[in-house]
């Protein structure tokens, strides 16, 4: 066969994939989620420069520290339901009674976990010096965390109703932005940022509850249902807990070793890098429920979709990471303003996270988890979390925000390489898996 004919056939195949993809529910869901992410970028483009200038590095660092602690609380209350319950809803989307039982079980489990979180917050209030000196910022963070943790994205994402999710998210973001611009006027108003964001999340959750109960029976949680739900989400909770050791908790860890203004530098740099990584978020969120569904019917089709996701996320991650690295000085000056120059090297280091996380997300969350490979995946994530924690304790006291950034990048590189190695050993690499097989059933 001639090279010209091979190229022609490859182009035809690529065109068919693109056309089919544009008509698929994954593409439509990704498009809806991109609307959310457009708002998520528009809001920070207004809020981050405003807060960075109005609050200053020290107050900004205090808010970031409380928010990082709040993210730990969110982690406990969400309990990995954004993955485990989303997957379960996707699998039983046509079984109304099962969905109603699951919905009640998740809400009941979150209520129990929220009570435990409040106990933890009372203990931390007396243990951490920053929170002893600034109790208002602590409790604003706790309120924000609980309001955010009860969001219902897991339910609607499992049903692949991303347009509804988009509407709720946009409404909450706009309400929070308006409140911040009106009420936050100086460093002493830092706690209001978290409180206002929490109020907006409450409105979003209330609207989601009304919509959910308009289609499923209202049921009170039972202890049996709560226990079954907690058991269902245990593996994902372990995964999310391990991930938090080298993602959401880094600002909090740094704050235990460094003063608030140093925390402010790192927090600003982290927000910039995560903002660019978030550009790939809708693709990831749209892939997960579809792959969870396909794995139950055809591993070949699931592998094909995973390969597409790997190519898109990989190329997109490398391009965005390069943009962040090159434009770091401009981004810091434009978005954070004067006084944040020390954040520039941190932004450049964290730019490496964009391609690394994009690849590990597809290989791990989008492929390994739907296949039921939670145990090796959790082992990798836990190992990475311990590596990050050890490096943070070693580097943060000496190199402050730069040392924290290096610890995070090394940990994420370990995750990506380890996931690739596990898939290779198990002959489950999506790049080659299923190419010579007919559709298979996942038991």
PDB file of N, CA and C in Angstrom, residues 380-431:
ATOM      1  N   UNK A 380      -0.294   4.328  44.513  1.00  0.00           N
ATOM      2  CA  UNK A 380       0.553   5.331  43.855  1.00  0.00           C
ATOM      3  C   UNK A 380       0.316   6.710  44.452  1.00  0.00           C
ATOM      4  N   UNK A 381      -0.953   7.067  44.599  1.00  0.00           N
ATOM      5  CA  UNK A 381      -1.288   8.397  45.101  1.00  0.00           C
ATOM      6  C   UNK A 381      -0.812   8.580  46.544  1.00  0.00           C
ATOM      7  N   UNK A 382      -0.996   7.546  47.357  1.00  0.00           N
ATOM      8  CA  UNK A 382      -0.548   7.630  48.742  1.00  0.00           C
ATOM      9  C   UNK A 382       0.968   7.781  48.812  1.00  0.00           C
ATOM     10  N   UNK A 383       1.672   7.034  47.989  1.00  0.00           N
ATOM     11  CA  UNK A 383       3.131   7.142  47.953  1.00  0.00           C
ATOM     12  C   UNK A 383       3.555   8.550  47.551  1.00  0.00           C
ATOM     13  N   UNK A 384       2.873   9.109  46.541  1.00  0.00           N
ATOM     14  CA  UNK A 384       3.201  10.471  46.104  1.00  0.00           C
ATOM     15  C   UNK A 384       2.921  11.484  47.204  1.00  0.00           C
ATOM     16  N   UNK A 385       1.817  11.290  47.937  1.00  0.00           N
ATOM     17  CA  UNK A 385       1.494  12.191  49.030  1.00  0.00           C
ATOM     18  C   UNK A 385       2.549  12.171  50.121  1.00  0.00           C
ATOM     19  N   UNK A 386       3.043  10.983  50.445  1.00  0.00           N
ATOM     20  CA  UNK A 386       4.084  10.866  51.466  1.00  0.00           C
ATOM     21  C   UNK A 386       5.399  11.481  50.985  1.00  0.00           C
ATOM     22  N   UNK A 387       5.698  11.294  49.690  1.00  0.00           N
ATOM     23  CA  UNK A 387       6.897  11.916  49.119  1.00  0.00           C
ATOM     24  C   UNK A 387       6.796  13.436  49.217  1.00  0.00           C
ATOM     25  N   UNK A 388       5.630  13.969  48.850  1.00  0.00           N
ATOM     26  CA  UNK A 388       5.429  15.417  48.906  1.00  0.00           C
ATOM     27  C   UNK A 388       5.552  15.937  50.330  1.00  0.00           C
ATOM     28  N   UNK A 389       4.949  15.219  51.267  1.00  0.00           N
ATOM     29  CA  UNK A 389       4.991  15.657  52.657  1.00  0.00           C
ATOM     30  C   UNK A 389       6.426  15.669  53.173  1.00  0.00           C
ATOM     31  N   UNK A 390       7.180  14.618  52.856  1.00  0.00           N
ATOM     32  CA  UNK A 390       8.571  14.547  53.297  1.00  0.00           C
ATOM     33  C   UNK A 390       9.413  15.660  52.677  1.00  0.00           C
ATOM     34  N   UNK A 391       9.240  15.885  51.371  1.00  0.00           N
ATOM     35  CA  UNK A 391       9.988  16.939  50.695  1.00  0.00           C
ATOM     36  C   UNK A 391       9.588  18.327  51.205  1.00  0.00           C
ATOM     37  N   UNK A 392       8.287  18.500  51.500  1.00  0.00           N
ATOM     38  CA  UNK A 392       7.826  19.797  52.007  1.00  0.00           C
ATOM     39  C   UNK A 392       8.464  20.108  53.362  1.00  0.00           C
ATOM     40  N   UNK A 393       8.480  19.122  54.243  1.00  0.00           N
ATOM     41  CA  UNK A 393       9.081  19.318  55.561  1.00  0.00           C
ATOM     42  C   UNK A 393      10.573  19.603  55.427  1.00  0.00           C
ATOM     43  N   UNK A 394      11.213  19.009  54.425  1.00  0.00           N
ATOM     44  CA  UNK A 394      12.644  19.194  54.211  1.00  0.00           C
ATOM     45  C   UNK A 394      12.964  20.527  53.537  1.00  0.00           C
ATOM     46  N   UNK A 395      12.153  20.904  52.526  1.00  0.00           N
ATOM     47  CA  UNK A 395      12.479  22.055  51.680  1.00  0.00           C
ATOM     48  C   UNK A 395      11.814  23.361  52.106  1.00  0.00           C
ATOM     49  N   UNK A 396      10.556  23.294  52.592  1.00  0.00           N
ATOM     50  CA  UNK A 396       9.823  24.523  52.914  1.00  0.00           C
ATOM     51  C   UNK A 396      10.503  25.368  53.988  1.00  0.00           C
ATOM     52  N   UNK A 397      11.012  24.786  55.094  1.00  0.00           N
ATOM     53  CA  UNK A 397      11.672  25.646  56.097  1.00  0.00           C
ATOM     54  C   UNK A 397      12.909  26.352  55.550  1.00  0.00           C
ATOM     55  N   UNK A 398      13.593  25.742  54.567  1.00  0.00           N
ATOM     56  CA  UNK A 398      14.836  26.323  54.047  1.00  0.00           C
ATOM     57  C   UNK A 398      14.611  27.202  52.819  1.00  0.00           C
ATOM     58  N   UNK A 399      13.757  26.724  51.903  1.00  0.00           N
ATOM     59  CA  UNK A 399      13.565  27.445  50.633  1.00  0.00           C
ATOM     60  C   UNK A 399      12.163  28.035  50.484  1.00  0.00           C
ATOM     61  N   UNK A 400      11.373  27.972  51.533  1.00  0.00           N
ATOM     62  CA  UNK A 400      10.046  28.598  51.578  1.00  0.00           C
ATOM     63  C   UNK A 400       9.162  28.199  50.390  1.00  0.00           C
ATOM     64  N   UNK A 401       8.600  29.200  49.704  1.00  0.00           N
ATOM     65  CA  UNK A 401       7.624  28.936  48.651  1.00  0.00           C
ATOM     66  C   UNK A 401       8.257  28.214  47.459  1.00  0.00           C
ATOM     67  N   UNK A 402       9.520  28.462  47.161  1.00  0.00           N
ATOM     68  CA  UNK A 402      10.192  27.778  46.055  1.00  0.00           C
ATOM     69  C   UNK A 402      10.371  26.294  46.391  1.00  0.00           C
ATOM     70  N   UNK A 403      10.760  26.005  47.631  1.00  0.00           N
ATOM     71  CA  UNK A 403      10.910  24.616  48.051  1.00  0.00           C
ATOM     72  C   UNK A 403       9.598  23.861  48.004  1.00  0.00           C
ATOM     73  N   UNK A 404       8.507  24.522  48.385  1.00  0.00           N
ATOM     74  CA  UNK A 404       7.194  23.878  48.333  1.00  0.00           C
ATOM     75  C   UNK A 404       6.820  23.546  46.898  1.00  0.00           C
ATOM     76  N   UNK A 405       7.096  24.435  45.970  1.00  0.00           N
ATOM     77  CA  UNK A 405       6.788  24.197  44.557  1.00  0.00           C
ATOM     78  C   UNK A 405       7.586  23.020  44.013  1.00  0.00           C
ATOM     79  N   UNK A 406       8.859  22.926  44.364  1.00  0.00           N
ATOM     80  CA  UNK A 406       9.685  21.801  43.907  1.00  0.00           C
ATOM     81  C   UNK A 406       9.148  20.482  44.444  1.00  0.00           C
ATOM     82  N   UNK A 407       8.718  20.464  45.687  1.00  0.00           N
ATOM     83  CA  UNK A 407       8.165  19.245  46.279  1.00  0.00           C
ATOM     84  C   UNK A 407       6.933  18.770  45.519  1.00  0.00           C
ATOM     85  N   UNK A 408       6.070  19.698  45.151  1.00  0.00           N
ATOM     86  CA  UNK A 408       4.837  19.351  44.437  1.00  0.00           C
ATOM     87  C   UNK A 408       5.138  18.776  43.053  1.00  0.00           C
ATOM     88  N   UNK A 409       6.048  19.401  42.321  1.00  0.00           N
ATOM     89  CA  UNK A 409       6.359  18.945  40.965  1.00  0.00           C
ATOM     90  C   UNK A 409       6.984  17.551  40.978  1.00  0.00           C
ATOM     91  N   UNK A 410       7.906  17.309  41.890  1.00  0.00           N
ATOM     92  CA  UNK A 410       8.523  15.983  41.989  1.00  0.00           C
ATOM     93  C   UNK A 410       7.467  14.920  42.294  1.00  0.00           C
ATOM     94  N   UNK A 411       6.548  15.230  43.183  1.00  0.00           N
ATOM     95  CA  UNK A 411       5.499  14.280  43.551  1.00  0.00           C
ATOM     96  C   UNK A 411       4.585  13.966  42.374  1.00  0.00           C
ATOM     97  N   UNK A 412       4.218  14.992  41.613  1.00  0.00           N
ATOM     98  CA  UNK A 412       3.327  14.771  40.470  1.00  0.00           C
ATOM     99  C   UNK A 412       4.029  14.005  39.364  1.00  0.00           C
ATOM    100  N   UNK A 413       5.316  14.236  39.168  1.00  0.00           N
ATOM    101  CA  UNK A 413       6.072  13.472  38.178  1.00  0.00           C
ATOM    102  C   UNK A 413       6.106  11.995  38.558  1.00  0.00           C
ATOM    103  N   UNK A 414       6.252  11.728  39.847  1.00  0.00           N
ATOM    104  CA  UNK A 414       6.215  10.339  40.314  1.00  0.00           C
ATOM    105  C   UNK A 414       4.877   9.688  39.994  1.00  0.00           C
ATOM    106  N   UNK A 415       3.777  10.411  40.204  1.00  0.00           N
ATOM    107  CA  UNK A 415       2.444   9.862  39.933  1.00  0.00           C
ATOM    108  C   UNK A 415       2.304   9.462  38.466  1.00  0.00           C
ATOM    109  N   UNK A 416       2.669  10.359  37.575  1.00  0.00           N
ATOM    110  CA  UNK A 416       2.512  10.099  36.143  1.00  0.00           C
ATOM    111  C   UNK A 416       3.331   8.890  35.705  1.00  0.00           C
ATOM    112  N   UNK A 417       4.584   8.832  36.115  1.00  0.00           N
ATOM    113  CA  UNK A 417       5.450   7.719  35.718  1.00  0.00           C
ATOM    114  C   UNK A 417       5.001   6.398  36.347  1.00  0.00           C
ATOM    115  N   UNK A 418       4.564   6.436  37.588  1.00  0.00           N
ATOM    116  CA  UNK A 418       4.140   5.211  38.265  1.00  0.00           C
ATOM    117  C   UNK A 418       2.866   4.644  37.645  1.00  0.00           C
ATOM    118  N   UNK A 419       1.913   5.504  37.306  1.00  0.00           N
ATOM    119  CA  UNK A 419       0.678   5.036  36.671  1.00  0.00           C
ATOM    120  C   UNK A 419       0.987   4.395  35.326  1.00  0.00           C
ATOM    121  N   UNK A 420       1.843   5.050  34.562  1.00  0.00           N
ATOM    122  CA  UNK A 420       2.244   4.488  33.272  1.00  0.00           C
ATOM    123  C   UNK A 420       2.884   3.108  33.451  1.00  0.00           C
ATOM    124  N   UNK A 421       3.755   2.972  34.448  1.00  0.00           N
ATOM    125  CA  UNK A 421       4.419   1.698  34.690  1.00  0.00           C
ATOM    126  C   UNK A 421       3.453   0.595  35.075  1.00  0.00           C
ATOM    127  N   UNK A 422       2.463   0.907  35.923  1.00  0.00           N
ATOM    128  CA  UNK A 422       1.478  -0.101  36.333  1.00  0.00           C
ATOM    129  C   UNK A 422       0.652  -0.570  35.142  1.00  0.00           C
ATOM    130  N   UNK A 423       0.201   0.367  34.322  1.00  0.00           N
ATOM    131  CA  UNK A 423      -0.590  -0.005  33.151  1.00  0.00           C
ATOM    132  C   UNK A 423       0.224  -0.847  32.167  1.00  0.00           C
ATOM    133  N   UNK A 424       1.484  -0.526  32.018  1.00  0.00           N
ATOM    134  CA  UNK A 424       2.343  -1.315  31.128  1.00  0.00           C
ATOM    135  C   UNK A 424       2.495  -2.747  31.647  1.00  0.00           C
ATOM    136  N   UNK A 425       2.730  -2.894  32.937  1.00  0.00           N
ATOM    137  CA  UNK A 425       2.913  -4.232  33.503  1.00  0.00           C
ATOM    138  C   UNK A 425       1.650  -5.074  33.403  1.00  0.00           C
ATOM    139  N   UNK A 426       0.501  -4.429  33.511  1.00  0.00           N
ATOM    140  CA  UNK A 426      -0.771  -5.152  33.461  1.00  0.00           C
ATOM    141  C   UNK A 426      -1.318  -5.270  32.033  1.00  0.00           C
ATOM    142  N   UNK A 427      -0.558  -4.773  31.054  1.00  0.00           N
ATOM    143  CA  UNK A 427      -0.980  -4.794  29.655  1.00  0.00           C
ATOM    144  C   UNK A 427      -2.328  -4.092  29.465  1.00  0.00           C
ATOM    145  N   UNK A 428      -2.507  -2.980  30.197  1.00  0.00           N
ATOM    146  CA  UNK A 428      -3.751  -2.213  30.134  1.00  0.00           C
ATOM    147  C   UNK A 428      -3.519  -0.789  29.652  1.00  0.00           C
ATOM    148  N   UNK A 429      -2.373  -0.561  29.020  1.00  0.00           N
ATOM    149  CA  UNK A 429      -2.093   0.764  28.477  1.00  0.00           C
ATOM    150  C   UNK A 429      -3.114   1.088  27.390  1.00  0.00           C
ATOM    151  N   UNK A 430      -3.905   2.169  27.545  1.00  0.00           N
ATOM    152  CA  UNK A 430      -4.963   2.450  26.564  1.00  0.00           C
ATOM    153  C   UNK A 430      -4.444   2.728  25.160  1.00  0.00           C
ATOM    154  N   UNK A 431      -3.164   3.084  25.034  1.00  0.00           N
ATOM    155  CA  UNK A 431      -2.623   3.381  23.709  1.00  0.00           C
ATOM    156  C   UNK A 431      -2.613   2.137  22.832  1.00  0.00           C
TER     157      UNK A 431
END
